[in-house]
Coordinates of C-alpha atoms in Angstrom, one line a residue:
Chain A
M1 CA 21.9 -112.4 -56.2
V2 CA 23.4 -111.0 -53.0
Y3 CA 25.1 -107.7 -53.4
T4 CA 28.0 -107.6 -50.9
P5 CA 30.3 -104.7 -49.8
Y6 CA 32.9 -106.3 -51.8
D7 CA 30.9 -106.0 -54.9
F8 CA 30.3 -102.3 -54.1
N9 CA 34.0 -101.5 -53.7
E10 CA 34.7 -103.4 -56.9
A11 CA 32.1 -101.5 -58.7
V12 CA 33.2 -98.2 -57.6
R13 CA 36.8 -98.9 -58.5
H14 CA 35.6 -99.9 -61.9
R15 CA 33.7 -96.7 -62.2
A16 CA 36.7 -94.6 -61.2
E17 CA 39.0 -96.5 -63.7
Y18 CA 36.3 -95.9 -66.4
V19 CA 36.2 -92.2 -65.8
E20 CA 39.9 -91.7 -65.3
E21 CA 40.5 -93.5 -68.5
R22 CA 38.3 -91.0 -70.4
L23 CA 39.7 -88.0 -68.7
R24 CA 43.3 -88.9 -69.5
S25 CA 43.3 -87.4 -72.9
G26 CA 41.6 -84.2 -71.9
S27 CA 43.4 -80.9 -72.6
P28 CA 44.6 -79.5 -69.3
V29 CA 43.3 -76.0 -67.9
V30 CA 45.5 -73.5 -66.2
G31 CA 44.0 -71.0 -63.8
L32 CA 46.3 -68.0 -62.9
S33 CA 45.7 -64.7 -61.2
C34 CA 47.4 -61.5 -62.3
R35 CA 46.9 -57.9 -61.4
D36 CA 44.3 -57.5 -64.1
G37 CA 42.2 -60.4 -63.0
A38 CA 41.7 -64.1 -62.9
L39 CA 42.8 -66.0 -66.0
L40 CA 41.8 -69.5 -67.2
L41 CA 43.7 -70.8 -70.2
S42 CA 43.5 -74.0 -72.3
V43 CA 44.1 -75.4 -75.9
R44 CA 41.0 -76.7 -77.5
R45 CA 39.9 -78.4 -80.6
S46 CA 36.4 -77.4 -81.9
Q47 CA 34.3 -76.9 -78.9
R48 CA 34.4 -73.8 -76.7
K49 CA 36.1 -74.6 -73.4
I50 CA 35.9 -71.6 -71.0
Y51 CA 32.7 -70.3 -69.9
E52 CA 31.2 -67.5 -68.0
I53 CA 29.0 -68.7 -65.1
Y54 CA 28.2 -65.5 -63.1
D55 CA 29.4 -62.0 -62.5
R56 CA 32.5 -63.2 -60.8
L57 CA 32.7 -66.8 -61.8
M58 CA 33.9 -68.7 -64.7
F59 CA 34.2 -72.4 -65.5
S60 CA 36.2 -74.9 -67.6
A61 CA 36.4 -78.6 -67.6
I62 CA 37.8 -81.7 -69.2
G63 CA 35.5 -84.8 -69.8
H64 CA 32.4 -85.7 -71.8
Q65 CA 31.0 -82.7 -73.6
G66 CA 27.5 -83.6 -72.5
D67 CA 28.3 -83.9 -68.9
I68 CA 30.2 -80.6 -68.9
E69 CA 27.2 -79.1 -70.4
T70 CA 25.0 -80.5 -67.7
F71 CA 27.2 -79.0 -65.0
R72 CA 27.7 -75.7 -66.8
I73 CA 23.9 -75.2 -67.0
A74 CA 23.4 -76.4 -63.3
A75 CA 25.9 -73.9 -62.2
I76 CA 24.5 -71.1 -64.1
D77 CA 20.9 -71.8 -63.0
F78 CA 22.0 -72.0 -59.3
C79 CA 24.0 -68.7 -59.5
H80 CA 21.2 -66.8 -61.4
Q81 CA 18.5 -68.0 -58.9
E82 CA 20.6 -67.2 -55.9
G83 CA 21.9 -63.8 -57.3
Y84 CA 18.4 -62.8 -58.2
Q85 CA 16.4 -64.0 -55.0
R86 CA 19.2 -62.7 -52.8
S87 CA 22.1 -60.7 -54.1
P88 CA 24.9 -61.2 -56.5
D89 CA 27.1 -60.9 -53.4
D90 CA 25.7 -64.0 -52.0
V91 CA 26.8 -66.1 -55.0
S92 CA 30.2 -67.7 -54.2
A93 CA 32.1 -70.6 -55.6
Q94 CA 32.2 -72.1 -52.2
R95 CA 28.5 -72.3 -52.1
L96 CA 28.1 -73.4 -55.7
V97 CA 30.7 -76.1 -55.6
G98 CA 30.3 -77.2 -51.9
F99 CA 26.5 -77.3 -51.7
A100 CA 25.0 -77.3 -55.1
L101 CA 27.2 -79.4 -57.2
S102 CA 29.3 -81.8 -55.2
P103 CA 26.7 -83.7 -53.2
P104 CA 24.6 -84.7 -56.3
L105 CA 27.8 -85.5 -58.1
K106 CA 28.9 -87.8 -55.4
R107 CA 25.6 -89.5 -55.2
A108 CA 25.5 -90.0 -59.0
F109 CA 29.0 -91.5 -58.8
G110 CA 28.0 -93.9 -56.1
D111 CA 24.9 -95.0 -57.9
T112 CA 26.2 -97.9 -59.7
F113 CA 23.0 -98.4 -61.9
T114 CA 23.7 -95.4 -64.0
A115 CA 26.7 -94.1 -66.0
P116 CA 29.0 -91.9 -63.9
F117 CA 29.7 -88.3 -65.0
V118 CA 32.9 -88.0 -66.9
L119 CA 34.1 -84.6 -65.7
R120 CA 36.8 -82.8 -63.8
G121 CA 36.0 -79.0 -63.7
I122 CA 37.6 -75.9 -62.4
F123 CA 35.7 -72.9 -61.3
A124 CA 37.6 -69.6 -61.0
E125 CA 36.2 -66.8 -58.6
L126 CA 37.5 -63.2 -58.9
G127 CA 38.4 -61.7 -55.5
K128 CA 39.5 -58.2 -54.6
T129 CA 43.2 -59.0 -54.9
P130 CA 45.1 -61.6 -56.9
E131 CA 45.7 -63.6 -53.6
A132 CA 42.0 -63.8 -52.9
D133 CA 41.0 -65.3 -56.3
A134 CA 39.8 -68.8 -55.6
Y135 CA 40.1 -71.8 -57.9
Y136 CA 37.8 -74.6 -57.1
V137 CA 38.5 -78.0 -58.7
L138 CA 35.6 -80.4 -58.7
N139 CA 36.1 -84.0 -59.5
Y140 CA 33.8 -86.7 -60.9
D141 CA 33.5 -88.3 -57.5
G142 CA 32.2 -85.1 -55.9
E143 CA 35.6 -84.4 -54.2
F144 CA 36.7 -80.8 -54.5
S145 CA 39.7 -78.6 -53.3
V146 CA 40.4 -75.1 -53.5
T147 CA 43.7 -73.1 -54.1
Y148 CA 44.2 -69.4 -54.2
G149 CA 45.9 -67.3 -56.8
Y150 CA 46.2 -70.4 -59.1
G151 CA 44.6 -73.6 -60.0
A152 CA 44.9 -76.4 -62.5
I153 CA 43.2 -79.5 -63.9
A154 CA 44.7 -82.1 -66.1
G155 CA 44.0 -85.6 -67.4
S156 CA 46.4 -87.3 -65.1
R157 CA 47.3 -86.7 -61.4
Y158 CA 51.0 -86.3 -62.1
G159 CA 50.4 -83.6 -64.8
E160 CA 48.0 -81.8 -62.5
E161 CA 50.5 -81.8 -59.6
L162 CA 53.3 -80.7 -61.7
M163 CA 51.3 -77.8 -63.1
R164 CA 50.4 -76.8 -59.4
T165 CA 53.9 -77.0 -58.3
R166 CA 55.1 -74.6 -61.1
L167 CA 52.1 -72.3 -60.5
A168 CA 52.6 -72.1 -56.8
A169 CA 56.2 -70.9 -57.4
L170 CA 54.9 -68.0 -59.4
D171 CA 54.0 -64.5 -57.9
G172 CA 51.0 -64.0 -60.0
G173 CA 50.0 -60.8 -58.3
S174 CA 53.1 -59.1 -59.7
L175 CA 52.4 -60.2 -63.3
T176 CA 50.9 -58.2 -66.1
L177 CA 48.2 -59.8 -68.3
Q178 CA 50.7 -60.6 -71.1
A179 CA 53.2 -62.1 -68.7
A180 CA 50.6 -64.2 -66.9
L181 CA 49.4 -65.6 -70.3
A182 CA 52.9 -66.5 -71.2
Q183 CA 53.5 -68.3 -68.1
A184 CA 50.1 -69.9 -68.2
L185 CA 50.6 -71.3 -71.7
R186 CA 54.0 -72.9 -70.8
I187 CA 52.6 -74.5 -67.7
W188 CA 49.5 -75.7 -69.7
A189 CA 52.1 -77.9 -71.6
L190 CA 53.3 -79.6 -68.5
G191 CA 49.9 -80.9 -67.8
S192 CA 50.4 -83.6 -70.4
R193 CA 53.7 -84.5 -69.2
D194 CA 54.1 -88.3 -68.4
E195 CA 55.4 -89.6 -65.0
P196 CA 59.2 -89.9 -65.0
E197 CA 59.0 -93.8 -65.1
A198 CA 56.9 -93.7 -68.3
R199 CA 58.8 -90.9 -69.7
G200 CA 62.2 -92.3 -70.6
E201 CA 62.1 -94.3 -73.8
D202 CA 64.6 -97.1 -74.0
D203 CA 66.9 -96.8 -76.8
E204 CA 68.6 -99.8 -78.4
D205 CA 71.5 -99.8 -75.9
G206 CA 69.1 -99.8 -73.0
G207 CA 69.9 -96.2 -72.2
R208 CA 67.2 -93.6 -71.5
L209 CA 66.5 -90.6 -73.9
L210 CA 65.3 -88.0 -71.4
E211 CA 63.7 -84.9 -72.7
G212 CA 64.3 -81.8 -70.5
E213 CA 61.3 -79.9 -69.3
E214 CA 61.9 -76.8 -71.5
E215 CA 62.3 -78.9 -74.6
F216 CA 59.1 -80.9 -73.7
I217 CA 57.2 -77.7 -73.3
D218 CA 58.3 -76.3 -76.7
R219 CA 57.6 -79.5 -78.4
T220 CA 54.2 -79.9 -76.8
L221 CA 53.1 -76.3 -77.7
R222 CA 54.3 -76.7 -81.3
E223 CA 52.2 -79.8 -81.7
A224 CA 49.2 -78.4 -79.8
L225 CA 49.2 -75.1 -81.8
A226 CA 49.4 -76.9 -85.1
E227 CA 46.0 -78.7 -84.4
G228 CA 44.2 -76.6 -81.7
T229 CA 43.4 -73.1 -80.7
V230 CA 44.4 -71.4 -77.5
E231 CA 41.4 -70.1 -75.6
A232 CA 41.7 -67.8 -72.6
G233 CA 39.1 -66.2 -70.5
I234 CA 39.7 -63.4 -68.0
L235 CA 37.4 -62.1 -65.1
Q236 CA 38.6 -58.4 -65.0
R237 CA 39.3 -56.9 -61.6
N238 CA 38.9 -53.2 -62.5
T239 CA 36.5 -52.7 -65.2
Q240 CA 33.8 -50.2 -65.9
R241 CA 31.9 -52.8 -68.0
E242 CA 28.9 -54.5 -66.8
S243 CA 30.4 -57.9 -67.5
K244 CA 33.7 -58.7 -65.9
F245 CA 34.2 -61.8 -68.1
R246 CA 35.6 -61.8 -71.6
L247 CA 37.4 -64.2 -73.9
L248 CA 40.8 -62.8 -74.9
G249 CA 41.0 -62.1 -78.7
V250 CA 43.5 -63.1 -81.3
R251 CA 45.2 -59.8 -81.1
E252 CA 46.0 -60.3 -77.5
L253 CA 47.0 -64.0 -77.9
E254 CA 48.9 -64.1 -81.2
P255 CA 52.1 -62.4 -80.1
L256 CA 52.6 -65.1 -77.4
L257 CA 51.9 -67.9 -79.9
A258 CA 54.1 -66.7 -82.7
P259 CA 57.3 -68.3 -81.3
Y260 CA 55.8 -71.8 -81.3
R261 CA 54.5 -71.4 -84.9
L262 CA 58.0 -70.9 -86.3
P263 CA 59.4 -73.9 -88.1
Q264 CA 61.5 -76.2 -85.9
R265 CA 65.2 -75.3 -85.7
Chain B
M1 CA 15.1 -82.6 -69.7
F2 CA 16.3 -79.1 -68.8
G3 CA 13.5 -76.6 -68.4
T4 CA 16.1 -73.8 -69.2
A5 CA 17.5 -75.1 -72.5
S6 CA 15.8 -72.0 -73.9
G7 CA 17.7 -69.7 -71.7
D8 CA 14.4 -68.2 -70.4
F9 CA 15.0 -66.8 -66.9
A10 CA 11.4 -66.4 -66.0
R11 CA 11.0 -70.2 -66.7
L12 CA 13.9 -71.0 -64.4
L13 CA 12.3 -69.0 -61.5
Q14 CA 9.1 -70.8 -62.1
R15 CA 10.6 -74.3 -62.2
S16 CA 12.6 -73.5 -59.0
A17 CA 9.2 -73.3 -57.1
A18 CA 8.5 -76.8 -58.1
G19 CA 11.9 -78.1 -56.8
F20 CA 15.3 -77.9 -58.4
D21 CA 16.2 -81.6 -59.0
F22 CA 17.9 -81.8 -62.3
L23 CA 20.7 -84.2 -61.1
A24 CA 18.4 -86.3 -58.9
R25 CA 16.0 -86.8 -61.8
R26 CA 18.9 -87.7 -64.1
S27 CA 20.1 -90.5 -62.1
G28 CA 16.8 -91.6 -60.9
L29 CA 18.0 -91.2 -57.3
E30 CA 15.0 -89.2 -56.1
E31 CA 12.6 -92.1 -56.4
R32 CA 15.0 -94.7 -55.0
A33 CA 16.2 -92.9 -52.1
G34 CA 12.9 -91.3 -51.3
T35 CA 14.6 -88.1 -50.8
R36 CA 14.6 -84.9 -52.7
W37 CA 17.8 -82.9 -53.5
E38 CA 18.8 -80.5 -50.8
G39 CA 19.2 -77.9 -53.5
E40 CA 15.4 -77.4 -53.1
A41 CA 16.0 -75.5 -49.9
W42 CA 17.4 -72.7 -51.9
L43 CA 14.1 -71.2 -52.6
P44 CA 11.0 -71.5 -50.4
P45 CA 8.1 -71.8 -52.8
R46 CA 6.3 -69.0 -51.2
F47 CA 8.9 -66.5 -52.6
A48 CA 8.6 -68.0 -56.1
P49 CA 6.7 -66.0 -58.8
S50 CA 3.0 -67.0 -59.1
I51 CA 2.1 -65.1 -62.3
P52 CA 3.7 -66.9 -65.1
R53 CA 5.9 -64.3 -66.5
F54 CA 6.8 -61.8 -63.9
D55 CA 5.8 -61.2 -60.3
P56 CA 8.8 -61.9 -58.2
V57 CA 7.8 -60.5 -54.9
P58 CA 4.2 -60.7 -54.1
G59 CA 3.7 -57.4 -52.0
P60 CA 2.0 -57.3 -48.5
L61 CA -1.5 -56.1 -48.5
T62 CA -1.2 -52.5 -47.7
P63 CA -3.6 -49.6 -48.6
P64 CA -2.4 -47.7 -51.5
A65 CA -1.5 -44.7 -49.3
P66 CA 0.6 -42.1 -51.3
T67 CA 3.6 -42.5 -49.1
V68 CA 4.2 -46.2 -49.6
D69 CA 5.1 -45.7 -53.1
V70 CA 8.3 -43.7 -53.7
H71 CA 8.6 -42.4 -57.3
G72 CA 11.6 -41.6 -59.4
T73 CA 11.1 -38.5 -61.5
T74 CA 12.8 -37.2 -64.5
V75 CA 15.1 -39.1 -66.9
I76 CA 16.1 -38.1 -70.4
A77 CA 17.8 -40.0 -73.2
V78 CA 19.1 -38.2 -76.3
K79 CA 21.1 -39.4 -79.3
Y80 CA 24.4 -37.8 -80.3
K81 CA 26.7 -38.5 -83.1
G82 CA 28.2 -41.8 -82.1
G83 CA 25.8 -43.0 -79.5
V84 CA 23.2 -42.3 -76.8
L85 CA 23.4 -40.2 -73.7
N86 CA 21.1 -40.7 -70.7
V87 CA 20.8 -38.3 -67.8
G88 CA 18.6 -38.3 -64.8
D89 CA 18.0 -36.2 -61.7
R90 CA 18.7 -37.8 -58.2
R91 CA 15.4 -37.2 -56.5
A92 CA 12.8 -39.8 -55.5
T93 CA 9.5 -38.6 -54.0
A94 CA 6.4 -39.9 -52.2
A95 CA 3.5 -37.5 -52.8
F96 CA 4.8 -34.3 -51.7
A97 CA 7.7 -35.6 -49.7
V98 CA 11.3 -35.7 -51.0
M99 CA 12.3 -39.2 -49.9
Y100 CA 15.8 -39.6 -51.4
D101 CA 18.2 -37.4 -53.1
R102 CA 20.7 -39.9 -54.3
A103 CA 18.4 -42.1 -56.5
E104 CA 20.1 -43.9 -59.4
K105 CA 17.6 -44.0 -62.2
V106 CA 19.8 -44.6 -65.1
L107 CA 21.1 -48.2 -64.9
A108 CA 23.1 -50.7 -67.0
L109 CA 21.4 -53.9 -67.9
D110 CA 24.3 -55.2 -69.9
D111 CA 27.4 -53.9 -71.7
Y112 CA 25.4 -52.0 -74.4
T113 CA 21.9 -51.4 -72.8
L114 CA 20.9 -48.6 -70.4
I115 CA 17.5 -48.5 -68.8
A116 CA 16.3 -45.1 -67.4
I117 CA 13.3 -45.5 -65.1
S118 CA 10.6 -43.3 -63.8
G119 CA 7.6 -44.0 -61.7
S120 CA 7.5 -46.5 -58.7
Y121 CA 10.9 -46.8 -57.5
A122 CA 10.4 -50.2 -55.9
K123 CA 9.0 -51.9 -59.0
A124 CA 11.4 -50.4 -61.3
I125 CA 14.5 -51.4 -59.3
E126 CA 13.1 -54.9 -59.0
V127 CA 12.5 -54.9 -62.8
V128 CA 16.1 -53.8 -63.4
R129 CA 17.3 -56.7 -61.2
Y130 CA 15.1 -59.0 -63.1
L131 CA 16.1 -57.9 -66.5
R132 CA 19.8 -57.8 -65.8
H133 CA 19.5 -61.6 -64.8
A134 CA 17.3 -62.4 -67.6
F135 CA 19.6 -60.9 -70.2
K136 CA 22.7 -62.3 -68.7
Y137 CA 21.2 -65.6 -68.0
F138 CA 20.4 -65.9 -71.7
E139 CA 23.8 -65.0 -72.8
R140 CA 25.6 -67.1 -70.4
S141 CA 23.6 -70.2 -70.9
Q142 CA 23.0 -69.9 -74.7
L143 CA 26.5 -68.6 -75.5
Q144 CA 25.1 -65.8 -77.6
R145 CA 23.9 -62.3 -76.9
M146 CA 20.2 -61.9 -76.6
S147 CA 18.9 -59.9 -79.8
L148 CA 17.8 -56.4 -79.3
D149 CA 14.3 -57.4 -80.2
G150 CA 14.4 -60.0 -77.6
K151 CA 15.4 -57.7 -74.9
L152 CA 12.7 -55.2 -75.9
S153 CA 10.0 -58.0 -75.9
E154 CA 11.3 -59.1 -72.4
L155 CA 10.8 -55.6 -71.1
A156 CA 7.4 -55.3 -72.8
R157 CA 6.4 -58.5 -70.9
V158 CA 7.6 -57.2 -67.6
I159 CA 5.5 -54.0 -68.1
A160 CA 2.5 -55.8 -69.2
A161 CA 2.6 -58.1 -66.2
N162 CA 2.5 -54.9 -64.0
V163 CA -0.7 -53.6 -65.5
P164 CA -2.8 -54.9 -62.4
N165 CA -0.6 -52.6 -60.2
L166 CA -1.1 -49.8 -62.7
M167 CA -4.9 -50.3 -62.4
N168 CA -4.6 -50.1 -58.6
G169 CA -2.8 -46.9 -58.9
I170 CA 0.3 -48.1 -57.1
G171 CA 3.5 -49.5 -58.5
A172 CA 3.4 -48.2 -62.1
F173 CA 6.6 -47.5 -63.7
I174 CA 7.7 -46.2 -67.2
P175 CA 11.2 -47.0 -68.6
V176 CA 13.2 -45.6 -71.5
L177 CA 15.5 -48.1 -73.0
S178 CA 18.7 -47.0 -74.9
T179 CA 21.1 -49.2 -76.6
Y180 CA 23.9 -49.1 -79.1
D181 CA 23.1 -51.2 -82.1
L182 CA 26.4 -52.9 -83.2
D183 CA 24.7 -54.1 -86.6
R184 CA 23.7 -50.6 -87.6
N185 CA 26.5 -48.8 -85.8
E186 CA 24.1 -46.2 -84.2
G187 CA 22.5 -45.5 -80.9
R188 CA 18.8 -46.3 -80.4
I189 CA 16.1 -45.3 -78.1
F190 CA 12.9 -46.9 -77.1
F191 CA 10.1 -45.8 -74.8
Y192 CA 7.0 -47.7 -73.5
D193 CA 3.5 -47.0 -72.4
G194 CA 2.0 -48.5 -69.2
M195 CA 0.6 -51.4 -71.1
G196 CA 4.0 -52.5 -72.6
A197 CA 3.6 -51.0 -76.1
R198 CA 7.0 -50.0 -77.3
F199 CA 8.0 -47.2 -79.6
E200 CA 11.3 -46.3 -81.2
T201 CA 12.1 -42.6 -81.3
A202 CA 14.4 -40.9 -83.7
E203 CA 15.9 -38.3 -81.4
Y204 CA 15.1 -38.3 -77.8
G205 CA 13.0 -40.1 -75.1
A206 CA 12.0 -38.9 -71.7
A207 CA 9.9 -40.2 -68.9
G208 CA 8.8 -39.2 -65.4
S209 CA 6.7 -36.1 -64.1
G210 CA 9.3 -33.5 -65.2
A211 CA 9.4 -35.0 -68.8
E212 CA 5.8 -34.0 -69.4
R213 CA 6.6 -30.3 -68.5
I214 CA 9.5 -30.1 -70.8
R215 CA 8.2 -32.0 -73.8
G216 CA 7.9 -28.8 -75.9
C217 CA 11.5 -27.9 -75.1
F218 CA 12.7 -30.9 -76.8
E219 CA 10.8 -29.9 -80.0
Y220 CA 12.2 -26.4 -79.6
V221 CA 15.8 -27.7 -79.4
L222 CA 15.2 -29.8 -82.5
R223 CA 13.9 -27.0 -84.6
T224 CA 16.3 -24.4 -83.5
K225 CA 19.5 -26.4 -83.1
G226 CA 19.1 -29.3 -85.3
P227 CA 18.6 -33.1 -84.6
F228 CA 20.3 -34.5 -81.6
H229 CA 21.8 -37.3 -83.5
E230 CA 23.9 -34.9 -85.4
M231 CA 25.2 -33.1 -82.3
S232 CA 28.6 -33.7 -80.9
F233 CA 28.7 -35.4 -77.5
D234 CA 29.4 -32.1 -75.7
E235 CA 26.5 -30.4 -77.4
A236 CA 24.1 -33.2 -76.7
L237 CA 25.4 -33.2 -73.1
Y238 CA 24.7 -29.5 -72.7
E239 CA 21.3 -29.7 -74.1
A240 CA 20.4 -32.6 -72.1
L241 CA 21.6 -31.1 -68.8
L242 CA 19.8 -27.9 -69.5
L243 CA 16.5 -29.7 -70.2
L244 CA 17.0 -31.5 -66.9
E245 CA 17.6 -28.1 -65.1
I246 CA 14.4 -26.7 -66.7
A247 CA 12.5 -29.9 -65.7
A248 CA 13.7 -29.3 -62.1
E249 CA 12.5 -25.7 -62.1
L250 CA 9.0 -26.5 -63.5
D251 CA 8.4 -29.8 -61.6
T252 CA 8.5 -30.0 -57.9
A253 CA 9.3 -33.7 -58.0
T254 CA 12.5 -33.3 -60.0
G255 CA 15.7 -32.4 -58.1
G256 CA 18.2 -29.8 -59.7
S257 CA 21.9 -30.2 -59.6
Y258 CA 22.5 -27.8 -56.7
K259 CA 23.1 -30.5 -54.2
H260 CA 23.9 -33.7 -56.0
L261 CA 25.1 -34.0 -59.5
P262 CA 22.8 -35.6 -62.0
L263 CA 23.5 -39.1 -63.2
A264 CA 24.8 -39.3 -66.7
K265 CA 26.0 -42.2 -68.7
F266 CA 26.5 -42.7 -72.4
I267 CA 26.7 -45.7 -74.8
D268 CA 29.0 -45.8 -77.8
A269 CA 30.5 -48.6 -79.9
E270 CA 32.8 -49.4 -76.9
G271 CA 30.0 -49.9 -74.5
I272 CA 28.7 -48.0 -71.5
Q273 CA 30.5 -45.4 -69.7
D274 CA 29.9 -42.7 -67.0
V275 CA 30.2 -39.2 -68.1
P276 CA 33.3 -37.9 -66.0
E277 CA 32.4 -35.8 -63.0
E278 CA 34.6 -33.0 -64.2
K279 CA 32.8 -32.8 -67.4
L280 CA 29.4 -32.7 -65.8
R281 CA 30.5 -29.8 -63.4
E282 CA 32.0 -27.9 -66.3
T283 CA 28.9 -28.2 -68.5
L284 CA 26.6 -27.2 -65.5
Q285 CA 28.7 -24.2 -65.0
R286 CA 28.3 -23.2 -68.6
I287 CA 24.5 -23.7 -68.2
G288 CA 24.7 -21.4 -65.2
A289 CA 23.3 -24.0 -62.7
G290 CA 25.2 -24.1 -59.4
P291 CA 27.3 -27.2 -59.7
A292 CA 26.8 -29.7 -57.0
T293 CA 28.9 -29.1 -53.9
V294 CA 28.1 -32.6 -52.5
R295 CA 28.7 -35.7 -54.5

């Protein structure tokens, strides 16, 4: 059998569709910087979702649990080797994502004889100021992009774009941790919003029942909190502790979640 | 498939010498394309450890002249009610020369573990770097904290791997490890011999040339003032700094506080913190030691 360029294009498209389909149901992740540090927030079911990678790096992803684990460990390995052989100062998200993770991910994606990685990951890197915090998004095909001060991943392109637009409009640097968490939580809900065309349900008269953005957020958070747990990790900018990373506790999160736990009006 | 599934940092370093190709191997790309993953270039094999457990930097072949090995001198760890306190002078010496007067010999390994080092400064700093990575690597990859016993064993292994240096008369170091045991809610102190044997002490630990001179002083304090672990923080700080001053007077290799403040850190249930500079100055004043004018 002859393997033509057409077959290659076709195969790659199928792989992309396969992966996108599996990513679609993933719980979005919001990255937002505030005065206190860099924040990643998501809602999870049973598995942990936000991980410490290195002194100034944390990671979260949507996708297959096994693939996420592969990349989490690979990232930790790379950072610790580099940090030990050279210096922790030489470990950066740019090196990690750009040189260590992206090329092999792209190669694995292009290798049509094996199953592709099902993964969309976000790396948050703590900088000196909120504006310098970098959020790298790494996609299953090895593509990556960086935004500063905020970042987002979601199962759909539309949801991801919507989250980014809202995040970009915020001035994270002026926010306290509590305020940033509240904003991040609401923007998280937007990650699962459908495109406008798919959104309006036709009622019997052929009219459209449109749900406003605020209503959508409230409803989504109510539903999500009934089944899942909010997980938020922070890399603290000014701390005496040896580890800058910590997961936020129930005490810090519960006040924010209480409004969405009340019975629906 | 992953050599590091155990969270063992030493194995990660070893494996990296053989080529770091976890993804290439996974997809079988390496064999097909006939290339190895570029990631390999991170770590030239010659820099990788050759001794199985620990030997990160094979040193150049130099004669063991006294001036090549800078030594840190006196470090003291004492318990107090609620935690552990570590103090250390700032001097590092080579034979009779004072090489450095801002040495930091009390270092955090993680949020609840302090290591106070004496002996070969080069080796000790290297070991601290190694242990920091080893402990954090375990915690980050395994998603649970390394147990206290695990940490103590790791430190013992590192010391044991250093025995050849000890035999050559260069590069020996002795640490004192302090931690806060969250299960027992108390501070704990461990010291080691040059072979890696570990001992837990009930009240205090000290290492370095000055420590030998003042060993009897510890016992005197215990008998006349009561056990350290029942002292308040302020009392313990006073005694520890006074002991350090005595060491500085009796031992040429130990620096006093006249020029630079001693290093002082403590661990309690909240984690590690520096003793505030003001508190140090004030306590030194009470002792009658001229507080440092320079930081």
